[in-house]
Amino acid sequence: MGDFAVKNQYFGGAFSLERMTWIKPNFLWMMYRNGWGRKEGQESVLAIHLKMSAFKKYLENAVYSSYNERLGISREEWQDQVKESSVRLQWDPDHDPFGNKLERRAIQIGLRNEFVKTFAKEDLILIENISEFVKDQHQFVLNADLDQLILPEEKPLLFDDEDLNKKLRLK
């Protein structure tokens, strides 16, 4: 699947447009999830560059995966929204390079139906295979040589849209 995506610059082949696909934009959370590219079936690690307009569209259409009274709606209203929505949103604990949970949260965005179809092709800017980079970085973690570890610069993303920031609990 990874080789196909890098070669063709879109998701196809073994990639399923019929199931929910999760976007995990946080690097260390993804390394925790795929075992630094060592878990079976997850050896190909891709960096997906998305159009910002597409990322924002996903978030604007997202419904939280679990109910919370802070949503300001009833459980029934939330259940109806979940049934109708093609985008899920959840915040999970971020992880340090060793896989330990942190207080900081990492966003996860689930896409299905029309959203996974646009994600797979037209929402993409670039698909890179970073598997070798990940293996190299994992060696620094295994050797507890974190001074040599290269991590992508990640910072909180705030939008000009205050309602969206509030929905995402960014402010």
mmCIF file with all atom_site columns, C-alpha atoms in Angstrom, residues 1-7 9-11 14-15 19 24 27 30-31 33-48 127-135:
data_model
loop_
_atom_site.group_PDB
_atom_site.id
_atom_site.type_symbol
_atom_site.label_atom_id
_atom_site.label_alt_id
_atom_site.label_comp_id
_atom_site.label_asym_id
_atom_site.label_entity_id
_atom_site.label_seq_id
_atom_site.pdbx_PDB_ins_code
_atom_site.Cartn_x
_atom_site.Cartn_y
_atom_site.Cartn_z
_atom_site.occupancy
_atom_site.B_iso_or_equiv
_atom_site.pdbx_formal_charge
_atom_site.auth_seq_id
_atom_site.auth_comp_id
_atom_site.auth_asym_id
_atom_site.auth_atom_id
_atom_site.pdbx_PDB_model_num
ATOM 1  C CA . MET A 1 1   ? 0.000   0.000  0.000  1.00 0.00 ? 1   MET A CA 1
ATOM 2  C CA . GLY A 1 2   ? 2.802   2.407  0.927  1.00 0.00 ? 2   GLY A CA 1
ATOM 3  C CA . ASP A 1 3   ? 4.820   1.730  -2.225 1.00 0.00 ? 3   ASP A CA 1
ATOM 4  C CA . PHE A 1 4   ? 1.723   2.272  -4.378 1.00 0.00 ? 4   PHE A CA 1
ATOM 5  C CA . ALA A 1 5   ? 0.941   5.569  -2.632 1.00 0.00 ? 5   ALA A CA 1
ATOM 6  C CA . VAL A 1 6   ? 4.473   6.939  -2.986 1.00 0.00 ? 6   VAL A CA 1
ATOM 7  C CA . LYS A 1 7   ? 4.796   5.854  -6.623 1.00 0.00 ? 7   LYS A CA 1
ATOM 8  C CA . GLN A 1 9   ? 1.022   10.065 -5.210 1.00 0.00 ? 9   GLN A CA 1
ATOM 9  C CA . TYR A 1 10  ? -2.462  8.977  -4.182 1.00 0.00 ? 10  TYR A CA 1
ATOM 10 C CA . PHE A 1 11  ? -4.011  6.161  -2.156 1.00 0.00 ? 11  PHE A CA 1
ATOM 11 C CA . ALA A 1 14  ? -4.843  -2.159 -1.437 1.00 0.00 ? 14  ALA A CA 1
ATOM 12 C CA . PHE A 1 15  ? -6.080  1.056  0.247  1.00 0.00 ? 15  PHE A CA 1
ATOM 13 C CA . ARG A 1 19  ? -13.583 1.815  5.747  1.00 0.00 ? 19  ARG A CA 1
ATOM 14 C CA . LYS A 1 24  ? -2.755  11.055 13.063 1.00 0.00 ? 24  LYS A CA 1
ATOM 15 C CA . PHE A 1 27  ? 4.723   12.200 14.840 1.00 0.00 ? 27  PHE A CA 1
ATOM 16 C CA . MET A 1 30  ? 2.261   7.676  15.295 1.00 0.00 ? 30  MET A CA 1
ATOM 17 C CA . MET A 1 31  ? 5.628   6.192  16.273 1.00 0.00 ? 31  MET A CA 1
ATOM 18 C CA . ARG A 1 33  ? 1.128   3.430  17.394 1.00 0.00 ? 33  ARG A CA 1
ATOM 19 C CA . ASN A 1 34  ? 3.241   1.712  14.727 1.00 0.00 ? 34  ASN A CA 1
ATOM 20 C CA . GLY A 1 35  ? 6.193   0.775  16.958 1.00 0.00 ? 35  GLY A CA 1
ATOM 21 C CA . TRP A 1 36  ? 8.612   3.003  15.041 1.00 0.00 ? 36  TRP A CA 1
ATOM 22 C CA . GLY A 1 37  ? 7.675   1.150  11.846 1.00 0.00 ? 37  GLY A CA 1
ATOM 23 C CA . ARG A 1 38  ? 8.365   -2.285 13.333 1.00 0.00 ? 38  ARG A CA 1
ATOM 24 C CA . LYS A 1 39  ? 4.810   -3.595 13.789 1.00 0.00 ? 39  LYS A CA 1
ATOM 25 C CA . GLU A 1 40  ? 3.755   -6.185 11.249 1.00 0.00 ? 40  GLU A CA 1
ATOM 26 C CA . GLY A 1 41  ? 1.959   -4.579 8.334  1.00 0.00 ? 41  GLY A CA 1
ATOM 27 C CA . GLN A 1 42  ? 3.082   -1.097 9.436  1.00 0.00 ? 42  GLN A CA 1
ATOM 28 C CA . GLU A 1 43  ? 6.702   -1.167 8.280  1.00 0.00 ? 43  GLU A CA 1
ATOM 29 C CA . SER A 1 44  ? 6.085   1.460  5.606  1.00 0.00 ? 44  SER A CA 1
ATOM 30 C CA . VAL A 1 45  ? 5.911   4.879  7.256  1.00 0.00 ? 45  VAL A CA 1
ATOM 31 C CA . LEU A 1 46  ? 4.571   7.683  5.101  1.00 0.00 ? 46  LEU A CA 1
ATOM 32 C CA . ALA A 1 47  ? 4.579   11.436 5.604  1.00 0.00 ? 47  ALA A CA 1
ATOM 33 C CA . ILE A 1 48  ? 1.337   12.746 4.145  1.00 0.00 ? 48  ILE A CA 1
ATOM 34 C CA . ILE A 1 127 ? 3.273   11.454 -0.050 1.00 0.00 ? 127 ILE A CA 1
ATOM 35 C CA . GLU A 1 128 ? 6.805   10.641 1.153  1.00 0.00 ? 128 GLU A CA 1
ATOM 36 C CA . ASN A 1 129 ? 8.229   7.345  2.342  1.00 0.00 ? 129 ASN A CA 1
ATOM 37 C CA . ILE A 1 130 ? 10.074  8.166  5.575  1.00 0.00 ? 130 ILE A CA 1
ATOM 38 C CA . SER A 1 131 ? 10.615  4.544  6.679  1.00 0.00 ? 131 SER A CA 1
ATOM 39 C CA . GLU A 1 132 ? 14.433  4.742  6.627  1.00 0.00 ? 132 GLU A CA 1
ATOM 40 C CA . PHE A 1 133 ? 14.397  8.054  8.499  1.00 0.00 ? 133 PHE A CA 1
ATOM 41 C CA . VAL A 1 134 ? 12.143  6.482  11.147 1.00 0.00 ? 134 VAL A CA 1
ATOM 42 C CA . LYS A 1 135 ? 14.487  3.470  11.520 1.00 0.00 ? 135 LYS A CA 1
#
